[in-house]
Amino acid sequence: MDLSTPIWYITFFYVIGIFSFVLNIAVILLVIYKSENIDNYKYFILMFQVSCMLADFHLSLLVQPMYLFRFMTYSCVGIAAPYIWASYLMIISHLILGVQYVLLFLCFARRHQAIAKIKQQHVIPNFLLYSFIAFVLACPVAACICYFHAGVEREKVEEFIDQMYPDYKTELLSLQNYVIYRDYNVYMTFFVIFKMVATFLVFSMIALATLDMKKMLNEVRRSISNQNYNRHKTAINSLLAQFAAVLVLLLPGLALYPIRLYPYETGMWIVNITWCIFQSRSSINSLVLLATTPPYRNFLLRNVLKSRTKPSTVVVSMAPRTVNN
């Protein structure tokens, strides 16, 4: 059985990683320098965009994980793989992705409270909001602790392989950097529970905040200017588009269950394609933000139009004048 990482898989990770990193840097600069017409909500967008950049850089370039589902094993072949154990790399990955969810929720919460203060309704005290954020942030931290303990200790890997996968010992030990997880143990169970609780809470609050924002915005439409109304409406639509793009984060988790129904080769193909789609999430988020935020969209359109409009060249011929005395 060939457990090596396909060349096309590694190449795709490098290409999408570099592209996403450059695109994220460009978007971050736009958020910093071209957000004059946006209130302090831009800082929440900035934090979310920075988290996208860090997650993409970490996964696409430093880690490059490949899931060997038959053995509950992650093999890492990225730039950091020769120096950092795969278990630590995967824990950092889960932690960054968990923070992404929370930062996206913060964007929704900030916009919801801005509209709530206009309506003077459903204004949430800061201590309640911060308490909820702290609890949701604690879930990925607790999940990562469980995830670490669900893995087989480095010094016991060979013994574990002898017990569980003796027929594939040579192939598994030939991997450069990998971590094997125990299937269906208490730590893995709690890991799944913590992740599901955090995801459910964040998604539920985002859905409730969206419905409440739309309702309140319609109610205060006549009491605010058209410019202010359009600004809030555009921000809500942009957030919803971002939320739809972030749903790509769920793909690897959803793919883990059906792949066990297929033969190993077919299952690995599904896993690889899923991870490739997953790695495009940061680029999708950046493009969605550019397309749905008027200041950034207008800035790009103006520059594109300027680059396409070539100035005409005027040649002026000046003949010497003869002065008659």
mmCIF file with all atom_site columns, C-alpha atoms in Angstrom, residues 118-290:
data_model
loop_
_atom_site.group_PDB
_atom_site.id
_atom_site.type_symbol
_atom_site.label_atom_id
_atom_site.label_alt_id
_atom_site.label_comp_id
_atom_site.label_asym_id
_atom_site.label_entity_id
_atom_site.label_seq_id
_atom_site.pdbx_PDB_ins_code
_atom_site.Cartn_x
_atom_site.Cartn_y
_atom_site.Cartn_z
_atom_site.occupancy
_atom_site.B_iso_or_equiv
_atom_site.pdbx_formal_charge
_atom_site.auth_seq_id
_atom_site.auth_comp_id
_atom_site.auth_asym_id
_atom_site.auth_atom_id
_atom_site.pdbx_PDB_model_num
ATOM 1   C CA . ILE A 1 118 ? -30.152 52.677 17.080 1.00 0.00 ? 118 ILE A CA 1
ATOM 2   C CA . LYS A 1 119 ? -33.327 50.746 17.855 1.00 0.00 ? 119 LYS A CA 1
ATOM 3   C CA . GLN A 1 120 ? -32.649 50.858 21.631 1.00 0.00 ? 120 GLN A CA 1
ATOM 4   C CA . GLN A 1 121 ? -33.594 47.203 21.768 1.00 0.00 ? 121 GLN A CA 1
ATOM 5   C CA . HIS A 1 122 ? -31.719 43.923 22.429 1.00 0.00 ? 122 HIS A CA 1
ATOM 6   C CA . VAL A 1 123 ? -28.594 45.775 23.575 1.00 0.00 ? 123 VAL A CA 1
ATOM 7   C CA . ILE A 1 124 ? -26.397 43.121 25.205 1.00 0.00 ? 124 ILE A CA 1
ATOM 8   C CA . PRO A 1 125 ? -24.304 44.134 28.261 1.00 0.00 ? 125 PRO A CA 1
ATOM 9   C CA . ASN A 1 126 ? -20.589 43.869 27.560 1.00 0.00 ? 126 ASN A CA 1
ATOM 10  C CA . PHE A 1 127 ? -19.937 41.421 30.391 1.00 0.00 ? 127 PHE A CA 1
ATOM 11  C CA . LEU A 1 128 ? -22.500 38.972 28.952 1.00 0.00 ? 128 LEU A CA 1
ATOM 12  C CA . LEU A 1 129 ? -21.045 39.247 25.460 1.00 0.00 ? 129 LEU A CA 1
ATOM 13  C CA . TYR A 1 130 ? -17.479 38.818 26.699 1.00 0.00 ? 130 TYR A CA 1
ATOM 14  C CA . SER A 1 131 ? -18.504 35.881 28.891 1.00 0.00 ? 131 SER A CA 1
ATOM 15  C CA . PHE A 1 132 ? -20.048 34.116 25.907 1.00 0.00 ? 132 PHE A CA 1
ATOM 16  C CA . ILE A 1 133 ? -16.958 34.803 23.787 1.00 0.00 ? 133 ILE A CA 1
ATOM 17  C CA . ALA A 1 134 ? -14.699 33.447 26.553 1.00 0.00 ? 134 ALA A CA 1
ATOM 18  C CA . PHE A 1 135 ? -16.800 30.283 26.811 1.00 0.00 ? 135 PHE A CA 1
ATOM 19  C CA . VAL A 1 136 ? -16.796 29.717 23.058 1.00 0.00 ? 136 VAL A CA 1
ATOM 20  C CA . LEU A 1 137 ? -13.029 30.307 22.938 1.00 0.00 ? 137 LEU A CA 1
ATOM 21  C CA . ALA A 1 138 ? -12.560 27.819 25.772 1.00 0.00 ? 138 ALA A CA 1
ATOM 22  C CA . CYS A 1 139 ? -14.239 25.079 23.715 1.00 0.00 ? 139 CYS A CA 1
ATOM 23  C CA . PRO A 1 140 ? -11.540 24.866 20.997 1.00 0.00 ? 140 PRO A CA 1
ATOM 24  C CA . VAL A 1 141 ? -8.836  25.053 23.679 1.00 0.00 ? 141 VAL A CA 1
ATOM 25  C CA . ALA A 1 142 ? -10.424 22.155 25.578 1.00 0.00 ? 142 ALA A CA 1
ATOM 26  C CA . ALA A 1 143 ? -10.932 20.302 22.289 1.00 0.00 ? 143 ALA A CA 1
ATOM 27  C CA . CYS A 1 144 ? -7.246  20.693 21.408 1.00 0.00 ? 144 CYS A CA 1
ATOM 28  C CA . ILE A 1 145 ? -6.182  19.346 24.816 1.00 0.00 ? 145 ILE A CA 1
ATOM 29  C CA . CYS A 1 146 ? -8.376  16.276 24.251 1.00 0.00 ? 146 CYS A CA 1
ATOM 30  C CA . TYR A 1 147 ? -7.081  15.966 20.679 1.00 0.00 ? 147 TYR A CA 1
ATOM 31  C CA . PHE A 1 148 ? -3.497  15.880 21.926 1.00 0.00 ? 148 PHE A CA 1
ATOM 32  C CA . HIS A 1 149 ? -4.227  13.129 24.459 1.00 0.00 ? 149 HIS A CA 1
ATOM 33  C CA . ALA A 1 150 ? -6.192  11.156 21.840 1.00 0.00 ? 150 ALA A CA 1
ATOM 34  C CA . GLY A 1 151 ? -2.968  10.735 19.883 1.00 0.00 ? 151 GLY A CA 1
ATOM 35  C CA . VAL A 1 152 ? -0.499  7.943  20.519 1.00 0.00 ? 152 VAL A CA 1
ATOM 36  C CA . GLU A 1 153 ? 2.607   9.098  22.409 1.00 0.00 ? 153 GLU A CA 1
ATOM 37  C CA . ARG A 1 154 ? 5.672   9.430  20.224 1.00 0.00 ? 154 ARG A CA 1
ATOM 38  C CA . GLU A 1 155 ? 7.667   6.804  22.115 1.00 0.00 ? 155 GLU A CA 1
ATOM 39  C CA . LYS A 1 156 ? 4.789   4.300  21.956 1.00 0.00 ? 156 LYS A CA 1
ATOM 40  C CA . VAL A 1 157 ? 3.981   4.624  18.239 1.00 0.00 ? 157 VAL A CA 1
ATOM 41  C CA . GLU A 1 158 ? 5.915   1.551  17.105 1.00 0.00 ? 158 GLU A CA 1
ATOM 42  C CA . GLU A 1 159 ? 4.374   -0.590 19.838 1.00 0.00 ? 159 GLU A CA 1
ATOM 43  C CA . PHE A 1 160 ? 0.903   0.683  18.904 1.00 0.00 ? 160 PHE A CA 1
ATOM 44  C CA . ILE A 1 161 ? 1.496   -0.138 15.223 1.00 0.00 ? 161 ILE A CA 1
ATOM 45  C CA . ASP A 1 162 ? 2.613   -3.671 16.175 1.00 0.00 ? 162 ASP A CA 1
ATOM 46  C CA . GLN A 1 163 ? -0.683  -4.163 18.001 1.00 0.00 ? 163 GLN A CA 1
ATOM 47  C CA . MET A 1 164 ? -3.100  -2.469 15.608 1.00 0.00 ? 164 MET A CA 1
ATOM 48  C CA . TYR A 1 165 ? -1.521  -2.419 12.129 1.00 0.00 ? 165 TYR A CA 1
ATOM 49  C CA . PRO A 1 166 ? 1.260   -5.042 12.019 1.00 0.00 ? 166 PRO A CA 1
ATOM 50  C CA . ASP A 1 167 ? 0.757   -5.677 8.292  1.00 0.00 ? 167 ASP A CA 1
ATOM 51  C CA . TYR A 1 168 ? 1.475   -2.021 7.481  1.00 0.00 ? 168 TYR A CA 1
ATOM 52  C CA . LYS A 1 169 ? 4.330   -1.384 9.903  1.00 0.00 ? 169 LYS A CA 1
ATOM 53  C CA . THR A 1 170 ? 6.936   -0.749 7.207  1.00 0.00 ? 170 THR A CA 1
ATOM 54  C CA . GLU A 1 171 ? 4.729   1.715  5.325  1.00 0.00 ? 171 GLU A CA 1
ATOM 55  C CA . LEU A 1 172 ? 3.722   3.661  8.449  1.00 0.00 ? 172 LEU A CA 1
ATOM 56  C CA . LEU A 1 173 ? 7.232   3.890  9.886  1.00 0.00 ? 173 LEU A CA 1
ATOM 57  C CA . SER A 1 174 ? 8.500   5.192  6.538  1.00 0.00 ? 174 SER A CA 1
ATOM 58  C CA . LEU A 1 175 ? 6.381   8.352  6.868  1.00 0.00 ? 175 LEU A CA 1
ATOM 59  C CA . GLN A 1 176 ? 8.396   11.505 7.517  1.00 0.00 ? 176 GLN A CA 1
ATOM 60  C CA . ASN A 1 177 ? 6.251   13.079 10.250 1.00 0.00 ? 177 ASN A CA 1
ATOM 61  C CA . TYR A 1 178 ? 2.952   11.668 11.411 1.00 0.00 ? 178 TYR A CA 1
ATOM 62  C CA . VAL A 1 179 ? 0.627   11.216 14.366 1.00 0.00 ? 179 VAL A CA 1
ATOM 63  C CA . ILE A 1 180 ? -1.689  8.249  14.979 1.00 0.00 ? 180 ILE A CA 1
ATOM 64  C CA . TYR A 1 181 ? -4.923  8.702  16.913 1.00 0.00 ? 181 TYR A CA 1
ATOM 65  C CA . ARG A 1 182 ? -6.711  6.116  18.994 1.00 0.00 ? 182 ARG A CA 1
ATOM 66  C CA . ASP A 1 183 ? -10.096 5.325  17.528 1.00 0.00 ? 183 ASP A CA 1
ATOM 67  C CA . TYR A 1 184 ? -13.180 5.738  19.732 1.00 0.00 ? 184 TYR A CA 1
ATOM 68  C CA . ASN A 1 185 ? -11.467 6.556  23.027 1.00 0.00 ? 185 ASN A CA 1
ATOM 69  C CA . VAL A 1 186 ? -12.724 8.970  25.687 1.00 0.00 ? 186 VAL A CA 1
ATOM 70  C CA . TYR A 1 187 ? -10.445 11.832 24.603 1.00 0.00 ? 187 TYR A CA 1
ATOM 71  C CA . MET A 1 188 ? -11.556 11.627 20.977 1.00 0.00 ? 188 MET A CA 1
ATOM 72  C CA . THR A 1 189 ? -15.182 11.550 22.149 1.00 0.00 ? 189 THR A CA 1
ATOM 73  C CA . PHE A 1 190 ? -14.734 14.728 24.201 1.00 0.00 ? 190 PHE A CA 1
ATOM 74  C CA . PHE A 1 191 ? -12.847 16.345 21.318 1.00 0.00 ? 191 PHE A CA 1
ATOM 75  C CA . VAL A 1 192 ? -15.840 15.800 19.028 1.00 0.00 ? 192 VAL A CA 1
ATOM 76  C CA . ILE A 1 193 ? -18.260 17.008 21.728 1.00 0.00 ? 193 ILE A CA 1
ATOM 77  C CA . PHE A 1 194 ? -16.348 20.245 22.378 1.00 0.00 ? 194 PHE A CA 1
ATOM 78  C CA . LYS A 1 195 ? -16.054 20.985 18.649 1.00 0.00 ? 195 LYS A CA 1
ATOM 79  C CA . MET A 1 196 ? -19.732 20.293 18.039 1.00 0.00 ? 196 MET A CA 1
ATOM 80  C CA . VAL A 1 197 ? -20.842 22.424 21.016 1.00 0.00 ? 197 VAL A CA 1
ATOM 81  C CA . ALA A 1 198 ? -18.718 25.398 19.920 1.00 0.00 ? 198 ALA A CA 1
ATOM 82  C CA . THR A 1 199 ? -19.828 25.080 16.292 1.00 0.00 ? 199 THR A CA 1
ATOM 83  C CA . PHE A 1 200 ? -23.504 24.773 17.247 1.00 0.00 ? 200 PHE A CA 1
ATOM 84  C CA . LEU A 1 201 ? -23.351 27.788 19.576 1.00 0.00 ? 201 LEU A CA 1
ATOM 85  C CA . VAL A 1 202 ? -21.558 30.025 17.084 1.00 0.00 ? 202 VAL A CA 1
ATOM 86  C CA . PHE A 1 203 ? -23.766 29.026 14.153 1.00 0.00 ? 203 PHE A CA 1
ATOM 87  C CA . SER A 1 204 ? -26.948 29.396 16.233 1.00 0.00 ? 204 SER A CA 1
ATOM 88  C CA . MET A 1 205 ? -25.968 32.847 17.485 1.00 0.00 ? 205 MET A CA 1
ATOM 89  C CA . ILE A 1 206 ? -25.047 33.957 13.972 1.00 0.00 ? 206 ILE A CA 1
ATOM 90  C CA . ALA A 1 207 ? -28.430 32.789 12.659 1.00 0.00 ? 207 ALA A CA 1
ATOM 91  C CA . LEU A 1 208 ? -30.325 34.511 15.502 1.00 0.00 ? 208 LEU A CA 1
ATOM 92  C CA . ALA A 1 209 ? -28.280 37.707 15.146 1.00 0.00 ? 209 ALA A CA 1
ATOM 93  C CA . THR A 1 210 ? -28.936 37.815 11.400 1.00 0.00 ? 210 THR A CA 1
ATOM 94  C CA . LEU A 1 211 ? -32.701 37.437 11.777 1.00 0.00 ? 211 LEU A CA 1
ATOM 95  C CA . ASP A 1 212 ? -32.796 40.040 14.548 1.00 0.00 ? 212 ASP A CA 1
ATOM 96  C CA . MET A 1 213 ? -30.628 42.484 12.575 1.00 0.00 ? 213 MET A CA 1
ATOM 97  C CA . LYS A 1 214 ? -32.850 42.302 9.514  1.00 0.00 ? 214 LYS A CA 1
ATOM 98  C CA . LYS A 1 215 ? -35.970 42.789 11.633 1.00 0.00 ? 215 LYS A CA 1
ATOM 99  C CA . MET A 1 216 ? -34.570 45.775 13.559 1.00 0.00 ? 216 MET A CA 1
ATOM 100 C CA . LEU A 1 217 ? -33.121 47.362 10.427 1.00 0.00 ? 217 LEU A CA 1
ATOM 101 C CA . ASN A 1 218 ? -36.516 47.290 8.705  1.00 0.00 ? 218 ASN A CA 1
ATOM 102 C CA . GLU A 1 219 ? -38.113 48.861 11.788 1.00 0.00 ? 219 GLU A CA 1
ATOM 103 C CA . VAL A 1 220 ? -35.654 51.779 11.978 1.00 0.00 ? 220 VAL A CA 1
ATOM 104 C CA . ARG A 1 221 ? -35.475 52.380 8.240  1.00 0.00 ? 221 ARG A CA 1
ATOM 105 C CA . ARG A 1 222 ? -37.545 55.580 8.396  1.00 0.00 ? 222 ARG A CA 1
ATOM 106 C CA . SER A 1 223 ? -35.647 57.005 11.348 1.00 0.00 ? 223 SER A CA 1
ATOM 107 C CA . ILE A 1 224 ? -32.176 56.834 9.779  1.00 0.00 ? 224 ILE A CA 1
ATOM 108 C CA . SER A 1 225 ? -30.711 58.233 6.581  1.00 0.00 ? 225 SER A CA 1
ATOM 109 C CA . ASN A 1 226 ? -30.633 56.194 3.390  1.00 0.00 ? 226 ASN A CA 1
ATOM 110 C CA . GLN A 1 227 ? -26.845 56.222 3.512  1.00 0.00 ? 227 GLN A CA 1
ATOM 111 C CA . ASN A 1 228 ? -26.799 54.805 7.035  1.00 0.00 ? 228 ASN A CA 1
ATOM 112 C CA . TYR A 1 229 ? -29.448 52.206 6.154  1.00 0.00 ? 229 TYR A CA 1
ATOM 113 C CA . ASN A 1 230 ? -27.568 51.073 3.043  1.00 0.00 ? 230 ASN A CA 1
ATOM 114 C CA . ARG A 1 231 ? -24.322 50.861 5.022  1.00 0.00 ? 231 ARG A CA 1
ATOM 115 C CA . HIS A 1 232 ? -25.854 48.494 7.581  1.00 0.00 ? 232 HIS A CA 1
ATOM 116 C CA . LYS A 1 233 ? -27.652 46.468 4.908  1.00 0.00 ? 233 LYS A CA 1
ATOM 117 C CA . THR A 1 234 ? -24.484 46.069 2.849  1.00 0.00 ? 234 THR A CA 1
ATOM 118 C CA . ALA A 1 235 ? -22.530 44.983 5.934  1.00 0.00 ? 235 ALA A CA 1
ATOM 119 C CA . ILE A 1 236 ? -25.144 42.330 6.765  1.00 0.00 ? 236 ILE A CA 1
ATOM 120 C CA . ASN A 1 237 ? -25.119 40.965 3.205  1.00 0.00 ? 237 ASN A CA 1
ATOM 121 C CA . SER A 1 238 ? -21.320 40.896 3.219  1.00 0.00 ? 238 SER A CA 1
ATOM 122 C CA . LEU A 1 239 ? -21.280 38.996 6.524  1.00 0.00 ? 239 LEU A CA 1
ATOM 123 C CA . LEU A 1 240 ? -23.790 36.459 5.235  1.00 0.00 ? 240 LEU A CA 1
ATOM 124 C CA . ALA A 1 241 ? -21.633 35.883 2.166  1.00 0.00 ? 241 ALA A CA 1
ATOM 125 C CA . GLN A 1 242 ? -18.588 35.460 4.417  1.00 0.00 ? 242 GLN A CA 1
ATOM 126 C CA . PHE A 1 243 ? -20.516 33.011 6.568  1.00 0.00 ? 243 PHE A CA 1
ATOM 127 C CA . ALA A 1 244 ? -21.450 30.962 3.494  1.00 0.00 ? 244 ALA A CA 1
ATOM 128 C CA . ALA A 1 245 ? -17.782 30.874 2.485  1.00 0.00 ? 245 ALA A CA 1
ATOM 129 C CA . VAL A 1 246 ? -16.697 29.794 5.976  1.00 0.00 ? 246 VAL A CA 1
ATOM 130 C CA . LEU A 1 247 ? -19.016 26.779 5.711  1.00 0.00 ? 247 LEU A CA 1
ATOM 131 C CA . VAL A 1 248 ? -16.223 25.271 3.586  1.00 0.00 ? 248 VAL A CA 1
ATOM 132 C CA . LEU A 1 249 ? -14.494 24.727 6.957  1.00 0.00 ? 249 LEU A CA 1
ATOM 133 C CA . LEU A 1 250 ? -16.938 21.907 7.644  1.00 0.00 ? 250 LEU A CA 1
ATOM 134 C CA . LEU A 1 251 ? -15.946 19.841 4.609  1.00 0.00 ? 251 LEU A CA 1
ATOM 135 C CA . PRO A 1 252 ? -13.104 17.755 6.129  1.00 0.00 ? 252 PRO A CA 1
ATOM 136 C CA . GLY A 1 253 ? -15.197 16.862 9.165  1.00 0.00 ? 253 GLY A CA 1
ATOM 137 C CA . LEU A 1 254 ? -18.201 15.877 7.065  1.00 0.00 ? 254 LEU A CA 1
ATOM 138 C CA . ALA A 1 255 ? -16.039 13.795 4.736  1.00 0.00 ? 255 ALA A CA 1
ATOM 139 C CA . LEU A 1 256 ? -14.640 11.613 7.523  1.00 0.00 ? 256 LEU A CA 1
ATOM 140 C CA . TYR A 1 257 ? -17.820 9.596  7.900  1.00 0.00 ? 257 TYR A CA 1
ATOM 141 C CA . PRO A 1 258 ? -18.748 8.501  4.341  1.00 0.00 ? 258 PRO A CA 1
ATOM 142 C CA . ILE A 1 259 ? -15.173 7.691  3.258  1.00 0.00 ? 259 ILE A CA 1
ATOM 143 C CA . ARG A 1 260 ? -15.096 4.594  5.452  1.00 0.00 ? 260 ARG A CA 1
ATOM 144 C CA . LEU A 1 261 ? -17.763 3.081  3.222  1.00 0.00 ? 261 LEU A CA 1
ATOM 145 C CA . TYR A 1 262 ? -15.410 3.111  0.229  1.00 0.00 ? 262 TYR A CA 1
ATOM 146 C CA . PRO A 1 263 ? -12.256 1.136  -0.601 1.00 0.00 ? 263 PRO A CA 1
ATOM 147 C CA . TYR A 1 264 ? -9.007  2.729  0.561  1.00 0.00 ? 264 TYR A CA 1
ATOM 148 C CA . GLU A 1 265 ? -7.978  4.158  -2.830 1.00 0.00 ? 265 GLU A CA 1
ATOM 149 C CA . THR A 1 266 ? -11.394 5.743  -3.441 1.00 0.00 ? 266 THR A CA 1
ATOM 150 C CA . GLY A 1 267 ? -11.556 7.033  0.120  1.00 0.00 ? 267 GLY A CA 1
ATOM 151 C CA . MET A 1 268 ? -8.124  8.638  -0.160 1.00 0.00 ? 268 MET A CA 1
ATOM 152 C CA . TRP A 1 269 ? -9.161  10.339 -3.402 1.00 0.00 ? 269 TRP A CA 1
ATOM 153 C CA . ILE A 1 270 ? -12.211 11.806 -1.626 1.00 0.00 ? 270 ILE A CA 1
ATOM 154 C CA . VAL A 1 271 ? -10.045 12.936 1.299  1.00 0.00 ? 271 VAL A CA 1
ATOM 155 C CA . ASN A 1 272 ? -7.463  14.605 -0.943 1.00 0.00 ? 272 ASN A CA 1
ATOM 156 C CA . ILE A 1 273 ? -10.070 16.454 -3.024 1.00 0.00 ? 273 ILE A CA 1
ATOM 157 C CA . THR A 1 274 ? -11.871 17.547 0.153  1.00 0.00 ? 274 THR A CA 1
ATOM 158 C CA . TRP A 1 275 ? -8.696  18.972 1.648  1.00 0.00 ? 275 TRP A CA 1
ATOM 159 C CA . CYS A 1 276 ? -7.886  20.785 -1.599 1.00 0.00 ? 276 CYS A CA 1
ATOM 160 C CA . ILE A 1 277 ? -11.326 22.416 -1.604 1.00 0.00 ? 277 ILE A CA 1
ATOM 161 C CA . PHE A 1 278 ? -10.889 23.194 2.083  1.00 0.00 ? 278 PHE A CA 1
ATOM 162 C CA . GLN A 1 279 ? -7.638  25.024 1.390  1.00 0.00 ? 279 GLN A CA 1
ATOM 163 C CA . SER A 1 280 ? -9.429  27.429 -0.969 1.00 0.00 ? 280 SER A CA 1
ATOM 164 C CA . ARG A 1 281 ? -11.594 28.834 1.844  1.00 0.00 ? 281 ARG A CA 1
ATOM 165 C CA . SER A 1 282 ? -9.304  31.786 2.617  1.00 0.00 ? 282 SER A CA 1
ATOM 166 C CA . SER A 1 283 ? -9.185  32.875 -1.021 1.00 0.00 ? 283 SER A CA 1
ATOM 167 C CA . ILE A 1 284 ? -12.972 32.570 -1.220 1.00 0.00 ? 284 ILE A CA 1
ATOM 168 C CA . ASN A 1 285 ? -13.360 34.682 1.937  1.00 0.00 ? 285 ASN A CA 1
ATOM 169 C CA . SER A 1 286 ? -11.081 37.389 0.556  1.00 0.00 ? 286 SER A CA 1
ATOM 170 C CA . LEU A 1 287 ? -12.821 37.515 -2.823 1.00 0.00 ? 287 LEU A CA 1
ATOM 171 C CA . VAL A 1 288 ? -16.244 37.617 -1.148 1.00 0.00 ? 288 VAL A CA 1
ATOM 172 C CA . LEU A 1 289 ? -15.128 40.503 1.071  1.00 0.00 ? 289 LEU A CA 1
ATOM 173 C CA . LEU A 1 290 ? -13.830 42.446 -1.943 1.00 0.00 ? 290 LEU A CA 1
#
